[in-house]
Amino acid sequence: MAEKPLIKLINICKEYANEEVVTKVLFDINLELQKGEFVAIMGPSGSGKSTLMHIMGFLEKPTSGEYYYKGKKISDLTEDELAGIRNQEVGFIFQAFNLLQRTSVYDNVRLPLVYSDKNIGDEAVEKAIKSVGLYHRKDNLSNQLSGGEKQRVAIARSLVNQPEIIFADEPTGNLDSKSGKQIMEILQSLNEEGKTIVLVTHEKYTAEHARRIIKIIDGKIVDDFKVKHQLLAKNENDLTK
Amino acid sequence: MDFKTSIRIAFSGLKSKKTRTFLTMLGIIIGVASVIIIISVGAGAQSLILNQVRGFGTDLIAIFPGASEEKGPPPSVFGTVNTSLKNEDIDALLDERNAPHVLAVTYYVQGTGTMAWRNNQLDGTFVATTASYVDVHERRVAIGRFFNEDEEKNMARVAVLGHNVKKELFEELDPLGQTIKIKKQQFKVIGIMPELGVQGFQNQDNLVLIPITTGQKLLLGIDHVSLARVKIDSNENVDRAIEDIGAILRDRHNLRAGEFDDFSIRAQTQSMEIFSSITNSLTYFLAAIAAISLLVGGIGIMNIMLINITERTREIGLCKAIGAKNKNILNQFLFETIALTLSGGILGVFVGVFFSWLVSFVARYMGFDWDFIISILAIGLSCSIAILVGLVFGIYPAYKASKLNPIEALQYE
Ligand SMILES: Nc1ncnc2c1ncn2[C@@H]1O[C@H](COP(=O)(O)OP(=O)(O)OP(=O)(O)O)[C@@H](O)[C@H]1O
Ligand SMILES: [Mg+2]
């Protein structure tokens, strides 16, 4: 069965205009993503990776071009509808964790449910916390956690609404290699379960944990290929133990 | 987003900055407390005045010399001396045919002077009045007797002492039959009044009562009265009695139709209304001024909310990124502002009630007949104003927060 692509970008351009200069960040991006893929967007700093992820994640609108999500034209949707999609179908993991200060792990993970119309019970919160292995710390405040733990809380938060697709922007960028591998292991196992994952990174090594790599340089896609030998974080973690 | 969560988030936001929250609320606390205190003290002062007037009896009608506006105060209030009322004018009111509702009349002049007995002396007030004084005011002497009509008419030098005057001059000794001096004139003490306290704005215990003619001719050298009181048979006949009294006095003063009265008649109930309306308007005026401080408090709150929002920009960005709609953010901050002003309002109510109680406690302790009155209206009104202030001054910061771009907010340093 030929499914519609989950995400289809056609000639996406993005420019930022302030008083004096217009910065062109993305040039004619054409891209298709299928459900269940694990894609790494790789490129040097300033190449437009985050910008592309924000557009795919409904956080920003492209300057021109069309974005189809599950066949729906995104430019037709209102701000509130986009907020609804972000809440229901998307999970975000940011480089800078972005947890609520002085708030428990539990409440941080529960936050998306606060804005949800779906009737998801609080069991989902516990399940999400368990899946990142932080159940024993669920009542700790966010500022009492290590960097790796914070990022795992961020992952749990991105999972709680059972999203279609998870966007992770440099999720391991602020972590040591051991914590980084733990994060990658969780992302890989989520992908095994069928979740679509978009990972932004500038490291080749991290990118090779994905199944497909899209390279961008100066706002253009320069390469797009399947990973021949996907690195499995699970095995690496076994070795480091 | 459900209501309960909004409230929880709002309060956790406020709790995290306790000192700042409290200082911000202070404006509202003080504003609400002052409104409540002013309205309560106003009502207390009014009760004090009304209790005074009521203490004189509501079935009394007062007659002042001189004309006055219909509802305005009598001219004597402004210090003018008017000699238009004479003893005979008032005696003439005891006229069963032309004034059937009049039961008794009394009239007075008043003066000050030195009262002395042996080596004890004090500067006091004497009230020269009629023998009917005790009937009109429904009072009894405690010891001895009051002067009678003969003594009243014949300039008898007799005196009835107020409770405190007796104590000052005689201490524990028996004053009956003793001779005291009032303005250097000799008077025989024939009676002592019981302890009466403050009534009609005068401490009755500090007065010496003497016969009217004695006071007029011997001590003051005048032949007019400064005030008269008429007791009528029933409250319902007040208007009728006032008309009758007016007619008799106009007749006696030979006033033709079209000429104004040269006297003023007031029912006690009427003066109660005047006092109430004066104290009410004063109270509401002051309360309105206090309410302005709520406005100032509101500006302080807006300021703090803007600072809060700047500090929490990243948090707002995060919430929007994970699906908060503009109205969720708007509601959340509006809730927070209202939670702030409402908590301030409730604390203000407690502070206000406490201080109002303190004022009434002190006033009562000092012997005033002061009622502790807290109006539910004042509480409801000031809390509503507090919420309104929260709404008005919270809407701009909340709107600003809701319009933040999620990515810019997330990247805010
Ligand atoms: N709001 C903005 N206004 C102007 N220019 C912007 C804005 N946001 C991003 N840019 C520019 O767009 C370019 C791409 O930014 P982007 O954040 O997508 O890069 P990136 O590939 O994620 O880099 P990094 O690896 O450092 O995160 C940069 O040159 C940046 O300066
Ligand atoms: Mg980036």
XYZ file of C-alpha atoms and ligand atoms in Angstrom:
686
model
C 0.000 0.000 0.000
C 1.517 3.281 -1.099
C 1.001 5.489 1.921
C 0.966 9.262 1.764
C 4.221 10.641 3.155
C 3.928 11.847 6.741
C 5.779 15.029 5.859
C 6.193 16.511 2.412
C 8.095 19.772 1.877
C 7.961 21.453 -1.549
C 10.350 24.301 -2.349
C 10.462 25.511 1.232
C 12.339 28.805 1.682
C 12.881 30.698 4.873
C 14.272 34.149 5.346
C 14.487 36.405 8.369
C 14.091 40.096 7.740
C 14.998 42.693 10.279
C 15.399 46.452 9.845
C 18.534 46.343 7.721
C 19.268 42.893 6.407
C 17.339 39.986 5.022
C 18.968 36.706 6.037
C 18.130 33.824 3.754
C 18.372 30.652 5.779
C 16.708 27.920 3.733
C 16.672 27.587 -0.057
C 14.177 25.402 -1.926
C 14.037 22.476 0.454
C 12.267 19.464 -1.016
C 11.828 16.545 1.298
C 9.608 13.566 2.047
C 9.436 11.691 5.321
C 7.537 8.431 5.810
C 5.931 7.270 8.983
C 8.349 5.257 11.135
C 11.538 6.765 9.735
C 14.522 7.759 11.882
C 16.161 10.688 10.133
C 19.191 12.665 11.152
C 19.517 16.209 9.819
C 23.214 16.904 9.783
C 25.209 19.979 8.933
C 27.600 22.582 10.249
C 26.596 25.264 12.687
C 24.418 27.939 11.144
C 23.463 25.806 8.178
C 19.733 25.993 9.004
C 19.119 22.629 10.712
C 17.157 24.037 13.620
C 15.186 26.340 11.349
C 14.183 23.391 9.184
C 13.174 21.406 12.250
C 11.073 24.305 13.572
C 9.254 24.519 10.256
C 8.632 20.768 10.183
C 7.526 20.960 13.821
C 4.904 23.665 13.143
C 6.778 26.192 15.254
C 7.559 28.501 12.384
C 6.035 29.202 9.016
C 8.107 29.067 5.850
C 8.500 32.273 3.843
C 7.496 30.388 0.712
C 6.874 26.834 -0.422
C 4.305 24.294 0.688
C 4.252 21.957 3.629
C 1.894 18.979 3.592
C 1.440 17.038 6.798
C -0.455 13.768 6.311
C -1.634 15.294 3.043
C -2.981 18.432 4.717
C -1.763 21.837 3.618
C -0.271 23.484 6.698
C -0.432 27.072 5.422
C -4.231 26.838 5.634
C -4.235 26.231 9.368
C -4.716 28.846 12.074
C -2.296 29.490 14.911
C -4.546 27.625 17.343
C -4.823 24.635 15.015
C -1.049 24.507 14.754
C -0.810 24.647 18.538
C -3.238 21.731 18.610
C -1.063 19.675 16.244
C 2.074 20.481 18.246
C 0.276 19.287 21.321
C -1.293 16.127 19.922
C 1.019 14.821 17.236
C 4.469 16.144 17.973
C 6.998 15.777 20.737
C 9.939 18.167 21.052
C 13.297 17.641 22.697
C 15.459 20.749 22.783
C 19.187 21.117 23.182
C 18.731 23.257 26.292
C 16.313 20.822 28.032
C 13.826 23.630 28.723
C 12.183 22.197 31.806
C 10.021 24.252 34.157
C 12.168 25.487 37.017
C 11.478 24.356 40.584
C 8.824 21.990 39.294
C 8.765 18.266 39.902
C 9.718 15.734 37.240
C 6.143 14.535 37.326
C 4.618 17.951 36.681
C 7.134 18.682 33.937
C 6.211 15.520 32.119
C 2.537 16.204 32.646
C 2.710 19.722 31.179
C 1.538 18.814 27.617
C -1.576 17.193 29.109
C -2.504 20.537 30.642
C -3.045 21.928 27.141
C -4.563 18.769 25.721
C -8.202 18.207 24.851
C -7.549 14.478 24.615
C -8.546 12.654 27.725
C -5.225 11.114 28.618
C -5.048 9.913 32.181
C -2.222 10.480 34.569
C -1.094 6.838 34.087
C 0.445 8.055 30.823
C 2.678 10.395 32.841
C 3.976 7.528 34.989
C 4.438 5.316 31.956
C 6.462 7.997 30.153
C 8.657 8.563 33.218
C 9.215 4.812 33.540
C 10.169 4.505 29.887
C 13.132 6.850 30.412
C 14.081 5.071 33.638
C 13.437 7.975 36.017
C 10.505 6.618 37.987
C 12.491 6.690 41.215
C 13.015 10.453 40.776
C 9.545 11.464 39.745
C 9.033 13.749 42.746
C 12.387 15.474 42.472
C 12.462 19.096 41.346
C 13.905 19.733 37.896
C 16.863 21.704 39.249
C 17.959 18.730 41.366
C 18.692 16.635 38.268
C 21.850 16.039 36.236
C 21.985 17.143 32.606
C 21.391 13.621 31.310
C 18.442 13.173 33.635
C 16.974 16.502 32.566
C 17.150 15.457 28.950
C 15.448 12.171 29.803
C 12.681 14.161 31.505
C 12.391 16.206 28.297
C 12.050 12.955 26.340
C 9.384 11.677 28.726
C 7.536 14.968 28.285
C 7.702 14.612 24.508
C 6.192 11.117 24.797
C 3.335 11.723 27.158
C 0.808 12.696 24.498
C 1.689 9.625 22.415
C 2.843 11.684 19.426
C 3.340 10.514 15.847
C 6.666 12.152 15.510
C 9.469 13.293 17.778
C 11.780 16.179 16.950
C 15.050 16.268 18.816
C 17.364 19.259 18.344
C 20.889 18.320 19.420
C 19.534 16.251 22.316
C 23.004 15.044 23.250
C 24.812 18.323 22.642
C 25.063 19.280 26.295
C 25.771 15.788 27.620
C 28.812 13.581 28.175
C 29.159 10.581 25.914
C 27.659 8.094 28.342
C 24.506 10.123 28.931
C 24.392 10.854 25.211
C 24.352 7.143 24.447
C 21.526 6.583 26.924
C 19.483 9.227 25.107
C 20.226 7.643 21.737
C 19.221 4.260 23.077
C 15.852 5.611 24.167
C 15.309 7.280 20.787
C 16.206 4.078 18.969
C 13.850 1.996 21.044
C 11.070 4.531 20.428
C 11.760 4.183 16.718
C 11.547 0.391 17.099
C 8.082 0.905 18.553
C 7.115 2.735 15.397
C 7.599 6.395 16.225
C 8.952 8.703 13.555
C 12.059 10.489 14.769
C 13.795 13.565 13.401
C 17.160 14.167 14.996
C 19.170 17.323 14.418
C 22.898 17.041 14.991
C 26.193 18.320 13.695
C 28.083 15.139 14.668
C 28.533 12.379 12.119
C 28.831 9.838 14.916
C 25.472 10.755 16.458
C 23.846 10.923 13.041
C 24.865 7.345 12.306
C 22.435 6.159 14.968
C 19.642 7.106 12.562
C 18.539 5.110 9.526
C 18.693 8.017 7.101
C 20.897 11.102 6.992
C 20.020 14.398 5.327
C 22.991 16.740 5.038
C 22.434 20.443 4.700
C 24.981 23.151 4.092
C 24.098 26.849 3.844
C 20.400 26.152 3.779
C 20.488 23.597 0.958
C 20.174 19.839 1.046
C 23.450 18.493 -0.297
C 23.002 14.817 0.467
C 20.246 12.412 1.467
C 21.044 8.726 1.967
C 20.244 5.581 3.935
C 22.686 4.600 6.710
C 24.315 1.312 5.778
C 25.462 0.277 9.242
C 23.207 1.895 11.841
C 25.038 2.238 15.147
C 23.062 0.666 17.961
C 23.366 2.608 21.210
C 22.178 -0.425 23.149
C 25.297 -2.417 22.249
C 27.579 0.533 22.949
C 26.015 0.999 26.312
C 26.580 -2.672 27.088
C 30.261 -2.188 26.229
C 30.681 0.859 28.439
C 29.069 -0.833 31.377
C -7.066 23.628 29.951
C -9.052 22.936 33.038
C -9.889 25.503 35.676
C -8.215 23.681 38.550
C -4.901 23.449 36.747
C -5.036 27.180 35.917
C -5.445 27.999 39.568
C -2.698 25.604 40.593
C -0.240 27.019 38.077
C -1.205 30.580 39.029
C -0.562 30.011 42.715
C 2.661 28.076 42.197
C 3.890 31.012 40.129
C 3.111 33.370 42.989
C 4.509 31.094 45.668
C 7.897 30.893 43.995
C 8.450 34.607 44.609
C 6.993 35.052 48.079
C 8.526 38.366 49.125
C 7.838 40.029 45.824
C 4.309 38.691 45.748
C 3.634 39.999 49.215
C 5.080 43.440 48.528
C 3.038 43.672 45.364
C -0.096 42.708 47.218
C 0.574 45.324 49.883
C -0.920 48.051 47.692
C -4.146 46.092 47.369
C -4.129 45.048 51.038
C -3.809 48.650 52.183
C -6.395 49.862 49.677
C -9.013 47.296 50.623
C -8.281 47.627 54.342
C -8.674 51.410 54.210
C -11.971 51.197 52.377
C -13.293 48.794 55.000
C -11.908 50.761 57.934
C -13.308 54.042 56.645
C -16.759 52.623 56.005
C -16.786 50.835 59.359
C -15.524 53.831 61.320
C -18.007 56.009 59.458
C -20.831 53.693 60.442
C -19.504 53.539 64.006
C -19.354 57.320 64.288
C -22.847 57.502 62.878
C -24.060 54.993 65.431
C -22.457 57.104 68.119
C -24.304 60.216 66.962
C -27.600 58.430 66.462
C -27.373 56.715 69.836
C -26.850 60.155 71.354
C -29.883 61.611 69.659
C -31.940 58.533 70.395
C -30.928 58.752 74.043
C -32.952 61.950 74.178
C -36.062 60.178 73.015
C -37.574 60.169 69.568
C -40.907 61.530 70.756
C -39.328 64.926 71.374
C -39.602 68.025 69.226
C -36.972 70.758 69.528
C -37.658 74.456 68.998
C -34.834 76.873 68.216
C -35.063 80.635 68.003
C -34.435 82.087 64.529
C -35.392 80.988 61.025
C -33.644 78.216 59.146
C -33.731 76.322 55.899
C -36.169 73.432 55.788
C -33.584 70.652 56.282
C -30.575 72.728 57.289
C -29.147 73.127 60.743
C -30.703 75.715 63.118
C -29.063 79.183 63.173
C -27.716 78.740 66.689
C -25.293 76.193 65.192
C -23.587 79.131 63.474
C -23.209 80.984 66.782
C -25.811 83.687 66.245
C -27.763 84.680 69.318
C -31.434 85.100 68.658
C -33.810 86.310 71.326
C -37.115 85.638 69.603
C -38.244 82.809 71.906
C -39.533 83.723 75.351
C -40.646 81.600 78.273
C -44.299 82.496 77.681
C -44.112 81.371 74.042
C -43.259 77.883 75.149
C -45.685 77.810 78.080
C -48.405 78.727 75.603
C -47.856 75.450 73.791
C -49.582 73.636 76.634
C -52.890 74.303 74.968
C -55.109 71.258 74.816
C -57.383 72.788 72.228
C -54.854 74.129 69.720
C -52.058 71.632 70.349
C -53.702 68.419 71.529
C -50.650 66.212 71.062
C -48.338 68.218 73.311
C -47.870 66.488 76.662
C -45.138 68.541 78.295
C -42.699 71.322 77.503
C -39.373 72.400 78.904
C -36.867 75.055 77.911
C -33.355 76.041 78.766
C -30.599 78.578 78.782
C -27.100 77.546 79.560
C -23.993 79.267 80.856
C -20.616 78.589 82.367
C -19.067 79.770 85.579
C -17.142 78.808 88.659
C -18.884 76.502 91.099
C -17.525 76.411 94.611
C -18.099 74.775 97.987
C -15.722 75.681 100.775
C -12.264 75.181 99.278
C -13.352 72.994 96.401
C -14.142 74.631 93.090
C -14.473 73.857 89.416
C -15.366 75.593 86.180
C -18.633 74.100 85.087
C -21.764 74.470 83.054
C -25.147 75.311 84.523
C -28.408 74.667 82.759
C -31.345 76.799 83.785
C -34.560 74.962 83.036
C -38.124 74.329 84.120
C -39.515 71.985 86.731
C -40.939 69.924 83.866
C -37.380 69.029 82.775
C -37.535 65.696 84.592
C -40.850 64.808 82.959
C -39.837 65.687 79.419
C -36.528 63.833 79.689
C -37.958 61.071 81.829
C -35.342 61.414 84.522
C -35.405 60.958 88.251
C -33.127 62.540 90.824
C -30.990 60.005 92.643
C -30.941 61.741 95.994
C -33.138 64.593 97.272
C -35.630 66.232 94.934
C -35.917 68.350 91.787
C -37.105 71.961 92.024
C -40.834 72.562 91.717
C -42.884 75.058 89.714
C -42.983 77.609 92.527
C -39.234 77.640 92.774
C -39.033 77.845 88.984
C -41.270 80.901 88.787
C -39.878 82.674 91.870
C -36.175 82.715 91.118
C -35.432 80.279 93.927
C -31.718 79.786 94.554
C -31.720 76.015 94.495
C -29.534 73.644 92.518
C -29.552 69.998 91.462
C -26.017 68.645 90.901
C -24.815 66.289 88.217
C -23.055 63.153 89.392
C -19.516 64.386 88.669
C -20.081 67.891 90.042
C -21.196 66.392 93.342
C -18.077 64.207 93.456
C -15.746 67.106 92.639
C -17.211 69.485 95.180
C -18.267 67.204 98.003
C -16.326 64.006 97.459
C -17.993 61.507 99.814
C -19.837 64.069 101.936
C -23.593 64.583 101.895
C -24.327 67.742 99.880
C -28.063 68.030 100.580
C -28.844 71.316 102.318
C -25.349 72.691 101.746
C -24.839 76.059 100.103
C -22.658 76.280 97.003
C -21.665 79.291 94.951
C -22.328 79.560 91.236
C -20.849 82.702 89.684
C -20.485 84.026 93.219
C -24.230 83.621 93.919
C -25.374 81.328 96.697
C -27.488 78.238 95.897
C -28.861 75.563 98.149
C -28.278 71.987 96.987
C -31.595 70.122 96.957
C -30.858 67.067 94.810
C -28.323 64.914 92.969
C -28.860 63.440 89.493
C -27.915 59.816 88.829
C -24.919 58.938 86.654
C -26.124 59.563 83.073
C -23.010 59.800 80.897
C -22.904 61.532 77.531
C -26.297 62.296 76.015
C -27.145 64.863 73.384
C -23.415 65.519 72.961
C -23.084 66.757 76.510
C -21.857 64.891 79.542
C -24.920 65.192 81.738
C -22.880 64.373 84.840
C -20.928 67.643 84.580
C -24.008 69.901 84.673
C -25.714 71.813 87.457
C -29.452 72.321 86.998
C -31.094 75.467 88.356
C -34.546 77.065 87.894
C -34.967 78.881 84.560
C -35.813 82.352 85.937
C -32.909 82.232 88.363
C -30.544 81.465 85.505
C -32.022 84.063 83.170
C -32.303 87.016 85.560
C -29.722 86.379 88.261
C -26.856 84.751 86.404
C -27.233 85.768 82.749
C -29.419 88.886 82.693
C -31.553 87.782 79.758
C -35.203 86.920 79.195
C -35.131 84.588 76.208
C -34.594 80.835 75.928
C -32.013 79.239 73.665
C -33.756 75.916 73.184
C -37.056 74.289 74.041
C -38.182 70.703 73.904
C -41.724 69.447 73.573
C -42.832 65.960 74.449
C -45.683 64.658 72.334
C -48.042 61.800 72.896
C -46.873 59.567 70.065
C -44.322 59.369 67.248
C -47.071 59.207 64.651
C -48.289 62.681 65.557
C -44.968 64.412 65.004
C -46.040 66.227 61.830
C -49.366 67.293 63.295
C -47.719 68.578 66.472
C -45.086 70.524 64.508
C -47.888 72.232 62.569
C -49.787 73.098 65.741
C -46.701 74.455 67.455
C -45.837 76.534 64.393
C -49.327 78.001 64.283
C -49.314 78.976 67.950
C -45.864 80.550 67.772
C -46.677 82.475 64.556
C -49.796 83.778 66.194
C -47.918 84.884 69.285
C -45.207 86.553 67.193
C -47.842 88.306 65.068
C -46.451 86.911 61.838
C -48.657 87.557 58.812
C -49.101 85.136 55.934
C -46.016 85.339 53.710
C -43.672 86.290 56.524
C -41.080 83.674 57.430
C -41.003 81.885 60.782
C -38.602 83.453 63.300
C -38.140 80.073 64.935
C -37.284 76.560 63.781
C -38.935 73.335 64.753
C -37.136 70.027 64.447
C -38.270 66.554 65.303
C -35.502 64.382 66.730
C -36.103 61.876 63.951
C -35.515 64.675 61.471
C -32.184 65.605 62.967
C -31.228 61.935 62.912
C -31.831 61.942 59.184
C -29.704 65.034 58.742
C -26.860 63.549 60.763
C -27.067 60.298 58.826
C -26.939 61.998 55.477
C -23.958 64.134 56.497
C -21.964 61.199 57.886
C -22.917 58.999 54.960
C -21.711 61.401 52.320
C -18.510 62.019 54.270
C -17.912 58.272 54.621
C -18.449 57.522 50.958
C -16.285 60.429 49.913
C -13.408 59.146 52.057
C -13.969 55.579 50.886
C -13.768 56.750 47.284
C -10.425 58.368 48.013
C -9.222 55.141 49.608
C -10.381 53.267 46.527
C -8.003 55.372 44.453
C -5.159 53.716 46.322
C -6.441 50.435 44.868
C -5.812 51.898 41.436
C -2.252 52.729 42.425
C -1.891 49.185 43.757
C -3.135 47.938 40.395
C -0.403 49.789 38.537
C 2.182 48.194 40.828
C 0.712 44.805 40.021
C 0.838 45.422 36.288
C 4.484 46.374 36.652
C 5.306 43.175 38.527
C 3.418 41.038 36.050
C 5.406 42.532 33.188
C 8.617 41.684 35.039
C 7.295 38.179 35.733
C 6.576 37.651 32.077
C 10.016 38.810 30.999
C 11.571 36.447 33.509
C 9.433 33.583 32.359
C 9.741 34.183 28.629
C 11.456 30.823 28.045
C 8.798 29.063 30.056
C 6.095 30.711 27.968
C 7.959 29.722 24.807
C 8.112 26.134 26.007
C 4.409 26.045 26.820
C 3.553 27.394 23.395
C 5.942 24.927 21.722
C 4.221 21.994 23.379
C 0.794 23.177 22.380
C -0.462 25.976 24.609
C -2.841 28.152 22.630
C -2.711 31.943 22.942
C -5.809 31.927 25.074
C -4.250 29.380 27.467
C -1.328 31.704 28.106
C -3.628 34.707 28.340
C -5.863 32.942 30.857
C -2.944 31.711 32.865
C -1.455 35.160 33.407
C -4.810 36.784 33.895
C -5.573 34.167 36.515
C -2.276 34.848 38.152
C -2.960 38.592 38.359
C -6.436 38.024 39.696
C -5.141 35.480 42.192
C -2.696 38.158 43.307
C -5.256 40.941 43.677
C -7.903 38.685 45.160
C -5.511 37.296 47.777
C -4.517 40.875 48.528
C -8.182 41.770 48.756
C -8.970 38.950 51.166
C -5.974 39.774 53.347
C -7.064 43.413 53.190
C -10.507 42.451 54.443
C -8.972 40.728 57.467
C -6.671 43.645 58.179
C -9.526 46.111 57.705
C -11.936 44.215 59.934
C -9.279 43.870 62.604
C -8.487 47.585 62.691
C -12.166 48.535 62.575
C -12.721 46.291 65.558
C -9.728 47.881 67.298
C -11.157 51.372 66.762
C -14.537 50.343 68.146
C -12.853 48.566 71.040
C -10.864 51.676 71.965
C -13.911 53.918 71.509
C -15.991 51.704 73.775
C -13.161 51.522 76.258
C -13.189 55.312 76.346
C -16.889 55.212 77.163
C -18.422 56.089 73.801
C -21.587 54.371 72.708
C -19.870 53.105 69.523
C -21.200 50.142 67.542
C -18.797 47.805 65.690
C -20.347 47.690 62.240
C -18.870 45.812 59.262
C -20.917 46.147 56.145
C -21.029 43.110 53.880
C -21.454 45.594 51.074
C -18.075 47.173 51.862
C -16.396 43.754 51.850
C -18.098 42.663 48.656
C -17.420 45.972 46.981
C -13.736 46.159 47.813
C -13.137 42.522 46.830
C -14.921 43.117 43.545
C -12.800 46.201 42.969
C -9.700 44.115 43.724
C -10.729 41.536 41.119
C -11.573 44.289 38.670
C -8.172 45.871 39.236
C -6.611 42.462 38.542
C -8.587 42.132 35.320
C -7.879 45.631 34.091
C -4.206 45.708 34.960
C -3.604 42.032 34.209
C -4.979 42.038 30.706
C -2.133 43.939 29.083
C 0.726 41.807 30.504
C -1.244 38.633 29.794
C -1.949 39.725 26.229
C 1.706 40.520 25.728
C 2.696 37.076 27.011
C 0.171 35.297 24.809
C 1.520 36.977 21.670
C 5.110 35.842 22.190
C 6.597 33.866 19.321
C 7.430 30.411 20.695
C 10.841 30.089 19.063
C 11.980 33.590 19.964
C 10.731 33.058 23.492
C 12.553 29.732 23.779
C 15.802 31.308 22.635
C 15.389 34.323 24.926
C 18.487 34.856 27.038
N 15.227 34.967 14.238
C 16.267 35.040 13.408
N 16.580 36.218 12.799
C 17.617 36.281 11.968
N 18.406 35.290 11.667
C 18.157 34.079 12.211
C 17.088 33.905 13.101
N 17.085 32.611 13.525
C 18.134 32.016 12.884
N 18.777 32.893 12.110
C 19.934 32.608 11.266
O 19.633 31.484 10.497
C 20.788 30.692 10.309
C 20.461 29.263 10.614
O 20.138 29.134 11.943
P 19.841 27.731 12.611
O 19.556 27.969 14.045
O 18.810 27.042 11.811
O 21.241 27.003 12.425
P 21.672 25.564 12.919
O 22.016 24.795 11.718
O 20.647 24.997 13.816
O 22.989 25.888 13.717
P 23.518 25.291 15.106
O 24.143 23.968 14.792
O 24.531 26.268 15.564
O 22.347 25.196 16.010
C 21.856 31.272 11.210
O 22.816 31.942 10.384
C 21.133 32.246 12.100
O 21.951 33.366 12.313
Mg 20.475 24.648 15.919
